[in-house]
Coordinates of C-alpha atoms in Angstrom, one line a residue:
Chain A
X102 CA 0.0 0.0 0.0
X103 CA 2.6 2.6 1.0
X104 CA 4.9 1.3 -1.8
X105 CA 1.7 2.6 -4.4
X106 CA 1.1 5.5 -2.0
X107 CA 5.1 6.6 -2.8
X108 CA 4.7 5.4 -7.1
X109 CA 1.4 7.6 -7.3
X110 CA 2.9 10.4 -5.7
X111 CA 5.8 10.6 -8.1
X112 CA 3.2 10.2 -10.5
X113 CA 1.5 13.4 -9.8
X114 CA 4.7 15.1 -9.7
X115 CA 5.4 13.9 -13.2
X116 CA 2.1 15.2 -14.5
X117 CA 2.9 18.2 -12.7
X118 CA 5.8 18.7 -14.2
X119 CA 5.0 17.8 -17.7
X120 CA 1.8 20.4 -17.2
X121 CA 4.5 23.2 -16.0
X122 CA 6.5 22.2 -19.1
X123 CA 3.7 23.2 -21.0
X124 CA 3.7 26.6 -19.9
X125 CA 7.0 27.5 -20.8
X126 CA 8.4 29.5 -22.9
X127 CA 6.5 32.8 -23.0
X128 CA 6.8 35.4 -25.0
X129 CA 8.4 38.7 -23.8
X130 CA 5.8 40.9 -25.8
X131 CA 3.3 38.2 -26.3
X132 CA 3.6 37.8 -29.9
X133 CA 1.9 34.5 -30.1
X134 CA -1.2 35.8 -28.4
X135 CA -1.7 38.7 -30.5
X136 CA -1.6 36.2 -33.6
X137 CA -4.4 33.8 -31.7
X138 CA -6.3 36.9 -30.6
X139 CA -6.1 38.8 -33.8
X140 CA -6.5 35.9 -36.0
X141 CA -3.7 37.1 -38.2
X142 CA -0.2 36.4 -38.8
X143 CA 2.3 39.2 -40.7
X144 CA 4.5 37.5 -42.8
X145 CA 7.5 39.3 -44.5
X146 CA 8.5 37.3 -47.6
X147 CA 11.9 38.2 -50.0
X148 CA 12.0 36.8 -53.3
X149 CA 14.4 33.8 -53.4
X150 CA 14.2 31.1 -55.8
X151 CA 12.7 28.4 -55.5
X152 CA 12.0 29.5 -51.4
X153 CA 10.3 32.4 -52.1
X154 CA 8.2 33.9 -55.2
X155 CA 5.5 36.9 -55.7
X156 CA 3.0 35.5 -58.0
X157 CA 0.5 38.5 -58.6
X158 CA -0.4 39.8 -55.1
X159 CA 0.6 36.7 -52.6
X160 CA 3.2 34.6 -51.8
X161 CA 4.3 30.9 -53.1
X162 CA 6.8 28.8 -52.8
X163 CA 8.0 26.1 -50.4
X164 CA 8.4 28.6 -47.4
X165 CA 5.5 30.4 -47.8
X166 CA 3.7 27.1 -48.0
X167 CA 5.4 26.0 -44.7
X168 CA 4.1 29.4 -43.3
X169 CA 0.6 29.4 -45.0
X170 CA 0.1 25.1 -42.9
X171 CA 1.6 27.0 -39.9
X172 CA -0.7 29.6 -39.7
X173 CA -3.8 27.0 -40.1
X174 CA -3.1 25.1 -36.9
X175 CA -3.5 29.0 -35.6
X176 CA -6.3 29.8 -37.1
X177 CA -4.7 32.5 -38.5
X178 CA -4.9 34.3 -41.8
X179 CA -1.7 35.8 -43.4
X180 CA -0.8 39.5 -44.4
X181 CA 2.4 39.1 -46.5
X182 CA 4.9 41.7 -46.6
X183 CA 7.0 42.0 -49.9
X184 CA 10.6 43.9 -49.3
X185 CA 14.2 43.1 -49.6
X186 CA 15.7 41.2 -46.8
X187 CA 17.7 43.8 -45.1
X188 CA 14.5 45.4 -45.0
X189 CA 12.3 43.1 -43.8
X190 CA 15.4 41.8 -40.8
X191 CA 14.4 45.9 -40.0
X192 CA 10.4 45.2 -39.5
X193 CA 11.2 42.5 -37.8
X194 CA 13.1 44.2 -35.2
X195 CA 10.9 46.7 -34.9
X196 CA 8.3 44.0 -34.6
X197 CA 6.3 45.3 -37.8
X198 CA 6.3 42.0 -38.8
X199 CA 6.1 38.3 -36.8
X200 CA 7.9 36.1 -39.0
X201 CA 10.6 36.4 -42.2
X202 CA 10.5 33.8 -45.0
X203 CA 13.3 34.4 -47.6
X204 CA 15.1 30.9 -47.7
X205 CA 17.6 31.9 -44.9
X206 CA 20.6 29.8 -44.2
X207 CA 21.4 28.6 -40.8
X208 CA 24.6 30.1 -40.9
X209 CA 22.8 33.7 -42.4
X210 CA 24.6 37.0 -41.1
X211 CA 21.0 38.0 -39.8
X212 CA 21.5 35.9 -37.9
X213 CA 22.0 38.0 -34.5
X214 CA 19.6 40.3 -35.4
X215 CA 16.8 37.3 -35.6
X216 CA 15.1 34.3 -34.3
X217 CA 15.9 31.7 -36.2
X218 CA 13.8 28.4 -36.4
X219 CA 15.2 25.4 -36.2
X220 CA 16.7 23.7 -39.2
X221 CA 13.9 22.4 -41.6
X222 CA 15.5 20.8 -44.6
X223 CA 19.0 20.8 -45.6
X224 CA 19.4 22.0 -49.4
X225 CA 22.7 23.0 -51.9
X226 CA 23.1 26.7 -51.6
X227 CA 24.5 28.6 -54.9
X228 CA 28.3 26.2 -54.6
X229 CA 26.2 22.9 -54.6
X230 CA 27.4 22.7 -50.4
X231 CA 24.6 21.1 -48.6
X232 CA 22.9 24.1 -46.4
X233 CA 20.1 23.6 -43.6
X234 CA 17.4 26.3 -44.0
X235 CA 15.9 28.5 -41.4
X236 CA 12.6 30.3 -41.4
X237 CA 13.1 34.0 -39.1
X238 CA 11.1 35.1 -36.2
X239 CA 10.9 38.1 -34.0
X240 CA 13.6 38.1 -31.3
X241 CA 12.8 37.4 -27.2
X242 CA 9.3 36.0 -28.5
X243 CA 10.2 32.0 -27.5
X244 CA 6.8 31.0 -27.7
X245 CA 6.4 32.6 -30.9
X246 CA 9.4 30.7 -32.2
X247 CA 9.0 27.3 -30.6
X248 CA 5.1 27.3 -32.0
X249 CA 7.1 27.6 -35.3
X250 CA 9.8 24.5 -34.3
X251 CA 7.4 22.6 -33.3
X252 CA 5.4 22.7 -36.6
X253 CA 9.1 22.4 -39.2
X254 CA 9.7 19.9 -36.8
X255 CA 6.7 17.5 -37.5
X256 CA 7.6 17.8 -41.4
X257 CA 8.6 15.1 -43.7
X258 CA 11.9 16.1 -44.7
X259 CA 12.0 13.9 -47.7
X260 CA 8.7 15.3 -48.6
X261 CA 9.7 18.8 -48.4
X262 CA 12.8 17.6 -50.8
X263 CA 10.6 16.6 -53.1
X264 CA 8.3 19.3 -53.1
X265 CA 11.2 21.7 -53.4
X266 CA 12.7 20.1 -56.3
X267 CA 8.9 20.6 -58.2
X268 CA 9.1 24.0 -57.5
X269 CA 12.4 24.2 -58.6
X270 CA 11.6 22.9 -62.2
X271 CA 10.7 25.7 -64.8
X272 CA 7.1 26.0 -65.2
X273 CA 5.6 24.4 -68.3
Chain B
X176 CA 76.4 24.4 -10.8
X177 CA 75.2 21.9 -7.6
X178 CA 71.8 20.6 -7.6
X179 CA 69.9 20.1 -4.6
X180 CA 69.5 17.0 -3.3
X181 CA 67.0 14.3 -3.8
X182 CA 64.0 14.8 -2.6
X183 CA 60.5 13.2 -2.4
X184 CA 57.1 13.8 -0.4
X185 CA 56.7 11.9 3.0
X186 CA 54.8 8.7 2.1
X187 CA 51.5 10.2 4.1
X188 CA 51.5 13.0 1.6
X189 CA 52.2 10.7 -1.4
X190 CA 48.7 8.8 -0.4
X191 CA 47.4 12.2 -0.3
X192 CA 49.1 13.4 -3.9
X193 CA 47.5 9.7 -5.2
X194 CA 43.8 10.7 -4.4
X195 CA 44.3 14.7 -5.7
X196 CA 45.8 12.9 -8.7
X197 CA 42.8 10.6 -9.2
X198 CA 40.2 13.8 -8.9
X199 CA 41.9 15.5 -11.3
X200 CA 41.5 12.3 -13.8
X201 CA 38.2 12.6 -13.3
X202 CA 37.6 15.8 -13.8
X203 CA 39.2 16.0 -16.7
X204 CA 37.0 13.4 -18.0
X205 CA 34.0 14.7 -16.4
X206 CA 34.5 18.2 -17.5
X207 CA 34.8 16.8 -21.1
X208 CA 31.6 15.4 -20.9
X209 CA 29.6 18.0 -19.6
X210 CA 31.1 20.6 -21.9
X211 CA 30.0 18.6 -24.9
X212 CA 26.9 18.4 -23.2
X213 CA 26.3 22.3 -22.8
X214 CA 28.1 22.5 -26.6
X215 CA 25.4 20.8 -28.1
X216 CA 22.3 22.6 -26.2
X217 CA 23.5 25.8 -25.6
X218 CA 21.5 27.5 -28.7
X219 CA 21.4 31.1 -28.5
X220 CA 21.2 31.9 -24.4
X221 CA 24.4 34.5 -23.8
X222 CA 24.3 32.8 -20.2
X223 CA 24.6 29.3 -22.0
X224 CA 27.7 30.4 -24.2
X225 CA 29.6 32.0 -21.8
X226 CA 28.6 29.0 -19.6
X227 CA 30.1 27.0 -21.7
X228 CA 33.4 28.7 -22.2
X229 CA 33.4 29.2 -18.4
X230 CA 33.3 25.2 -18.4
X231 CA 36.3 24.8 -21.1
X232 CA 38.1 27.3 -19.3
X233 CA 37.6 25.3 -15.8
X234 CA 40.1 22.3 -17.5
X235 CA 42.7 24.7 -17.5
X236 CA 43.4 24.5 -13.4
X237 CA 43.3 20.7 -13.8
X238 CA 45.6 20.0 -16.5
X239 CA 48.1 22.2 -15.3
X240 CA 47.6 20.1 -11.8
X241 CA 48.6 16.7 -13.6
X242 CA 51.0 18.6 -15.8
X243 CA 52.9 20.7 -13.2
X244 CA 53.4 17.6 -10.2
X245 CA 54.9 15.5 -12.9
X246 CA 57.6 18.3 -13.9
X247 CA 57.7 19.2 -10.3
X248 CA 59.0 15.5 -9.3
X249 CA 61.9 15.8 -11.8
X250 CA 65.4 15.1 -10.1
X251 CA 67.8 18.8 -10.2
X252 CA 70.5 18.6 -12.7
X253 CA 73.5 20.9 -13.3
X254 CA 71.7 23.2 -15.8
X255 CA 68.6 23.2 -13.5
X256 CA 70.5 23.3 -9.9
X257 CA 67.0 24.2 -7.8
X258 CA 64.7 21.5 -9.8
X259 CA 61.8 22.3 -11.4
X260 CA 59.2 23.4 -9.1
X261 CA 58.8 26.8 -10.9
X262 CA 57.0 25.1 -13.2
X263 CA 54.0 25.1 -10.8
X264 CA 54.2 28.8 -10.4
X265 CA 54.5 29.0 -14.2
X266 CA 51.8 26.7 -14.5
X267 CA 49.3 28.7 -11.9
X268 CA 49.9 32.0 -13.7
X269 CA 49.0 30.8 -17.0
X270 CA 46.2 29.3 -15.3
X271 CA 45.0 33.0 -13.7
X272 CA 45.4 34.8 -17.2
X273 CA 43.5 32.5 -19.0
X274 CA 40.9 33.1 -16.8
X275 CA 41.5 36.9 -17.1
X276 CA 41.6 36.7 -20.8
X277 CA 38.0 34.7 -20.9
X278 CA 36.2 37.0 -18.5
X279 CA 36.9 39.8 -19.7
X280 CA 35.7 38.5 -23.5
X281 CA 33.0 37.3 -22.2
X282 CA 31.6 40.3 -20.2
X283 CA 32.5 42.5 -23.0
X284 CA 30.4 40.2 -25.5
X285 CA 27.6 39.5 -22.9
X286 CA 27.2 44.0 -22.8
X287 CA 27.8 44.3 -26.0
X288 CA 24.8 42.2 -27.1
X289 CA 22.7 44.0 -24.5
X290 CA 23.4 47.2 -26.0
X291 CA 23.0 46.1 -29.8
X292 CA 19.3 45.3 -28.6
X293 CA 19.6 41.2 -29.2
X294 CA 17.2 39.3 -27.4
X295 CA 17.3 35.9 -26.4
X296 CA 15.0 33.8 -27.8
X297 CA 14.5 30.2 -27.0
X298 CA 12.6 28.0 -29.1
X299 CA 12.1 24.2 -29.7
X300 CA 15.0 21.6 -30.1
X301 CA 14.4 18.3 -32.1
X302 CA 15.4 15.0 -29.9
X303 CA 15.0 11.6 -31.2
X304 CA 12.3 13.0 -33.4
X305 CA 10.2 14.9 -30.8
X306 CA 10.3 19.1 -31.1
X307 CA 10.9 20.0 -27.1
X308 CA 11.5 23.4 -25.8
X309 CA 15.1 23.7 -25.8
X310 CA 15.2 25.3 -22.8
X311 CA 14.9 22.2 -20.8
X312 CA 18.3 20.1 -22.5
X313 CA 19.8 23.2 -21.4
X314 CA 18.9 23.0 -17.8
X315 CA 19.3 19.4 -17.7
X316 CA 22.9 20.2 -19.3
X317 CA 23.4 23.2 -16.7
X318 CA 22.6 20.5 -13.9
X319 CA 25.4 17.9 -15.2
X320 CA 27.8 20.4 -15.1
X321 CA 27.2 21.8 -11.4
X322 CA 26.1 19.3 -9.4
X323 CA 29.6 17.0 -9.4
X324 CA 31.3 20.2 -9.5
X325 CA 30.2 20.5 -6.0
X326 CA 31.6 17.4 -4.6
X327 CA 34.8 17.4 -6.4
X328 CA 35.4 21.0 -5.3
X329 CA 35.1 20.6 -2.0
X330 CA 36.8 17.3 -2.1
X331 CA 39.8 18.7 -3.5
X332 CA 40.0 21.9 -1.1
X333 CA 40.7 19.1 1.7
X334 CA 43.2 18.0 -0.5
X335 CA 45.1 21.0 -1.4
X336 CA 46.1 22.4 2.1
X337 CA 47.2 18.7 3.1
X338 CA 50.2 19.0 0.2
X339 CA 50.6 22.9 -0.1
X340 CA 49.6 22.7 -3.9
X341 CA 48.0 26.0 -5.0
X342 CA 46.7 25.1 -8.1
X343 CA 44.9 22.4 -6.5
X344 CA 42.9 24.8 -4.2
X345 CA 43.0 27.2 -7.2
X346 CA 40.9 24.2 -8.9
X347 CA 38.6 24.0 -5.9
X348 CA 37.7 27.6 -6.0
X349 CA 37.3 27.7 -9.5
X350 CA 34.5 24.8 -9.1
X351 CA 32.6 26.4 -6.3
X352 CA 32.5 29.0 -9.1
X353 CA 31.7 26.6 -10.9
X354 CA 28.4 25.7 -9.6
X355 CA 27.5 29.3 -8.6
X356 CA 27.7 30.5 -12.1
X357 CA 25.6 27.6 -13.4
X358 CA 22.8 28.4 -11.3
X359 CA 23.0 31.7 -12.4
X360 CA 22.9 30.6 -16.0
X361 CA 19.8 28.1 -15.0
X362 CA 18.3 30.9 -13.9
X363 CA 18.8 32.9 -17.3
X364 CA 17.5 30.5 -19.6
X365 CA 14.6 29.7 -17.1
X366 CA 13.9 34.0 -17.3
X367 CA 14.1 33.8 -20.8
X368 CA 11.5 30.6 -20.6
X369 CA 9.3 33.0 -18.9
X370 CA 9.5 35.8 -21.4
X371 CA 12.3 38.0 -19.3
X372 CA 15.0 38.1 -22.1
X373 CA 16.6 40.7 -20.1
X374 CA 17.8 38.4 -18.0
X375 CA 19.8 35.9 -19.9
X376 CA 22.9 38.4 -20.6
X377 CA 22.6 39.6 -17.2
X378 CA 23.1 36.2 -15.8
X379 CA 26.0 35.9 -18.6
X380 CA 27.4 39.3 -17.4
X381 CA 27.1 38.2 -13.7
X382 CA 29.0 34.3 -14.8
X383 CA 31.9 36.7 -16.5
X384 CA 32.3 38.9 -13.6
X385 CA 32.4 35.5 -11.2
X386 CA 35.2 34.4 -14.1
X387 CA 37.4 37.4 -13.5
X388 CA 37.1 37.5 -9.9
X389 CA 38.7 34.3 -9.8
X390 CA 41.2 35.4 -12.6
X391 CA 42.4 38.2 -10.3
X392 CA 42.6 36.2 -6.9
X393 CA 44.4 33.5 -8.5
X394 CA 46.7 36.2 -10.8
X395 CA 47.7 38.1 -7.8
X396 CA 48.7 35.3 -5.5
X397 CA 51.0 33.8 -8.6
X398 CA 52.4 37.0 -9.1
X399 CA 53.4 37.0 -5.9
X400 CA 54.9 34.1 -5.9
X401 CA 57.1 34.8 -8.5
X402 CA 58.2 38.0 -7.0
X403 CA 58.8 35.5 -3.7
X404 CA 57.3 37.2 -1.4
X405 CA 56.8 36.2 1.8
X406 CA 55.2 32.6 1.9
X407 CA 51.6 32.3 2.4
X408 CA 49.3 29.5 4.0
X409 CA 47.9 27.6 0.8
X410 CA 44.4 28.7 1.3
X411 CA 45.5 32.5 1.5
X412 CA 44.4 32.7 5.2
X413 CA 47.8 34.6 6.7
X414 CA 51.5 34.2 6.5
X415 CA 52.8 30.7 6.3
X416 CA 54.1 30.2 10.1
X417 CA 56.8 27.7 8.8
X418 CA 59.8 30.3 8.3
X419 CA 59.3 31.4 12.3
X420 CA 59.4 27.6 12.7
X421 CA 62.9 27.7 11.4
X422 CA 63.8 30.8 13.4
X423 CA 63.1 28.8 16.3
X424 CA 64.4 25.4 15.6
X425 CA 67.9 27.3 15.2
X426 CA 67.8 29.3 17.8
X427 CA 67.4 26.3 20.0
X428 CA 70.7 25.1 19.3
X429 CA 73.4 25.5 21.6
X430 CA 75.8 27.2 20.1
X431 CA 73.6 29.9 18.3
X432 CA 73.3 33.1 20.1
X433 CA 70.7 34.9 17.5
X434 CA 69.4 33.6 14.1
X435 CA 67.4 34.8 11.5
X436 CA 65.5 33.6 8.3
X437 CA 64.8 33.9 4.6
X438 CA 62.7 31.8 2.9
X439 CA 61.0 31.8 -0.5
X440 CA 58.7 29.4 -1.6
X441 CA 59.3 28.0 -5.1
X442 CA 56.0 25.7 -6.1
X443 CA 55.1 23.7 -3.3
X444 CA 58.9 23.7 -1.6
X445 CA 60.8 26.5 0.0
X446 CA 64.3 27.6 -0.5
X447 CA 65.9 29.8 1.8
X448 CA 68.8 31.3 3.9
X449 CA 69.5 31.0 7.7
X450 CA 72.1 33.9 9.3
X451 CA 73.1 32.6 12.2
X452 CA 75.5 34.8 15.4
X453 CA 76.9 32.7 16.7
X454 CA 78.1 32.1 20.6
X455 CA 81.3 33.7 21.7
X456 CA 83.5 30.3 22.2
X457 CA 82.5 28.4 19.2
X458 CA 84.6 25.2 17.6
X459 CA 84.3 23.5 14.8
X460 CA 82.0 25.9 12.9
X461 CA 81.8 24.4 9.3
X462 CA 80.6 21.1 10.8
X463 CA 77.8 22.8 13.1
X464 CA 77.1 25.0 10.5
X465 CA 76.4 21.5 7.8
X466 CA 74.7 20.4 10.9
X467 CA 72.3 23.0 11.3
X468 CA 71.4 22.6 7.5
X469 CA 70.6 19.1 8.0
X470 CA 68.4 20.0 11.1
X471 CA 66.2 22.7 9.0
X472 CA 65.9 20.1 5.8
X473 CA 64.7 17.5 8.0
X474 CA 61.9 20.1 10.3
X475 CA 59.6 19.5 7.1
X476 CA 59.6 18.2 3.9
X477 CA 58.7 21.5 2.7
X478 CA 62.3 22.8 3.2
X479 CA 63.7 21.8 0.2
X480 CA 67.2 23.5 0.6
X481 CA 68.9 26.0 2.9
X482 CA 72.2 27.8 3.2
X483 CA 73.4 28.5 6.2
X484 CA 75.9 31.6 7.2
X485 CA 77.4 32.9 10.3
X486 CA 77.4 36.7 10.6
X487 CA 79.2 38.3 13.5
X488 CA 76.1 40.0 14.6
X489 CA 72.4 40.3 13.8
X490 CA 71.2 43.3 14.6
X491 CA 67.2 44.4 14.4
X492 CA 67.0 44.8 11.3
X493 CA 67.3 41.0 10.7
X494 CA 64.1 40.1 12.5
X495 CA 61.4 42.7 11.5
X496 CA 58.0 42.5 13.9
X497 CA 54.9 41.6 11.5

């Protein structure tokens, strides 16, 4: 009896502690609220083949696609943003925008002035060197960000290889 | 030139060398572990990466341990005549600047940062197929590190006093630091879990500032022990009361009137001089004289080698109150 009094107990404190993990991380400006509350997510997107294109007044490509699936399990709809990167690393910083799609590497220069996601897909850059890719968030907003892991992380990365290399064939 | 003697620790302090020995194997080994550990999780927490270095850097201490009591032990030759334990001083003043060195990079990049407006952000780490917060690899990393840290520091500040190492008890201090600055990094990465960023390169600043406090502690007592100054108790708690142990060992024998005492401390050993006046009706002084050499050698294996001279007179000067 006292032997399943003592397994219970650590039990409980399991579920405690897997509930506390559930609360953390937070944002520090509550980024990830404002996109459940507002139902809307503002996406900054930079023209990089095949990662990013502007097809008439939208968004397409692999990242964008990533973004548009992310933004669904949000229930949020998406206001894109078209600039140049050094631009868009700017609205980000000045939180004028949530997230930055423009096919970063992992090893970007942005890099300090972003969040970056965790590696999605790993992809030749211009040399034909095998690059993981990184999808930017506002920095200090770690909810923000690991809602965004935790989606690139439940991705088939052989999918996404294929679906890249479709997009990366000329259209008909 | 004339080499010392011989010389070897007292077989109670050899047992005790053995077990410092040991520790230092292990955390050598240890300390490679854990710094892989926080390599691979630390992401982008400040408090993390300076963690880290502040964990690479700790090594430093304990190789120079194993490295220094081995040169240390080497028999004096004629183009070494004192031996070779300057190499622990040597050894303990790299040691300090190295810690100098890192602290100060750290707290420069750890403000820096700050002031460029970067914010920490934490977000998920993949592991075995399962997006987690990466947050809590860090923790459980930050927890590898400073937990042994605790018992092998103060195991080894036992240690250190028992053989007069210094960069032994160096070692010690540096893992109490150890520990202290890993909590303060747990408690960064936990602040930046709960949307303080703000307080992950203030915990990095506050790990830096630990670092150089060490740095300095450790880089003043090696430069004084390069400049010889008077000998000091290994834990830095007063003067070392083995030179007025000397004093009074000679001045106990017979035919001394007045003696007095120089001694400089050269790794873990001392080297010295002994002036002695002698008494009036002396005979035989170059005998008594060896004689009194032999008798300060053999009042503790720390005396690695004197000279003894016999002045006419010693006047106050020789025997300057504290």
């Amino acid at each position: 009896m006292k032997r399943l009094t003592g397994r219970s107990a650590t039990i409980f404190a399991a579920v405690l502690l897997i509930a506390g993990c559930d609360r953390l991380p937070r944002d520090s400006a509550g980024a990830l609220k404002k996109i459940e509350s507002e139902r809307q997510v503002r996406v900054g997107v930079a023209e990089h083949e095949p990662w990013v294109r502007w097809e008439g007044d939208r968004a397409t490509g692999l990242e964008p696609e990533l973004i548009e699936q992310w933004a669904q399990t949000l229930g949020a709809r998406i206001v894109w943003r078209r600039d140049s990167v050094a631009e868009l690393v700017k609205a980000l910083h000045r939180r004028e925008i949530d997230v930055l799609a423009a096919g970063l590497e992992e090893t970007t220069p942005y890099a300090p002035e972003v969040a970056a996601s965790q590696p999605y897909l790993e992809a030749p850059d211009r040399e034909g060197k095998k690059t993981p890719r990184v999808i930017a968030a506002t920095q200090g907003e770690s909810a923000l960000l690991f809602s965004l892991d935790r989606f690139l992380g439940q991705q088939d990365e052989a999918k996404l290889s294929q679906r890249l290399h479709e997009l990366s064939q000329p259209a008909p | 030139m004339r080499p010392v003697r011989e010389f070897d620790l007292p077989s109670e302090k050899q047992a005790v060398l053995k077990k410092a020995h040991r520790l230092e194997i292990i955390t050598v080994i240890y300390i490679c572990t854990s710094a892989t550990f926080l390599g691979l999780t630390m992401g982008s927490s400040q408090a993390m990466r300076t963690s880290f270095f502040e964990d690479v850097l700790s090594i430093i201490p304990a190789i120079t341990f194993l490295i220094c009591i081995r040169i240390a032990r080497w028999p004096a030759s004629k183009n070494y005549p004192y031996g070779f334990h300057g190499a622990v001083s040597i050894g303990y003043l790299t040691a300090s600047l190295a810690l100098i060195g890192m602290g100060t990079f750290l707290l420069i990049e750890a403000v820096m940062k700050f002031a460029a407006g970067e914010r920490t952000t934490i977000g998920g780490m993949e592991i075995f197929g399962h997006t987690v917060w990466a947050g809590w690899p860090m923790l459980c990393a930050v927890v590898y590190t400073a937990v042994p840290s605790v018992f092998l520091g103060r195991a080894k500040l036992k240690l250190a006093p028992q053989i007069h190492d210094k960069v032994l008890f160096a070692d010690a201090q540096m893992m109490k630091a150890d520990w202290m600055a890993e909590t303060a990094t747990a408690i960064g990465v936990l602040g930046v879990g709960l949307g303080f960023w703000w307080i992950d390169p203030l915990a990095a600043s506050l790990v830096s500032l630990s670092i150089l406090h060490d740095g300095w502690t450790n880089l003043s007592a090696a430069v004084g022990d390069l400049i010889e100054r008077r000998p000091m108790k290994t834990d830095r708690s007063g003067p070392e009361p083995l030179p007025d142990q000397l004093r009074n060992a000679m001045q106990e024998l017979d035919w001394v009137e007045d003696a007095a005492v120089r001694l400089r401390e050269i790794g873990h050993v001392f080297y010295g001089e002994v002036f002695i006046q002698p008494r009036a009706s002396v005979e035989d002084l170059p005998r008594r004289i060896d004689e009194a050499a032999g008798k300060a050698r053999s009042l503790n294996w720390r005396i690695r080698d004197v000279t003894v001279m016999a002045v006419p007179k010693l006047d106050a000067e020789s025997n300057p109150p504290d």
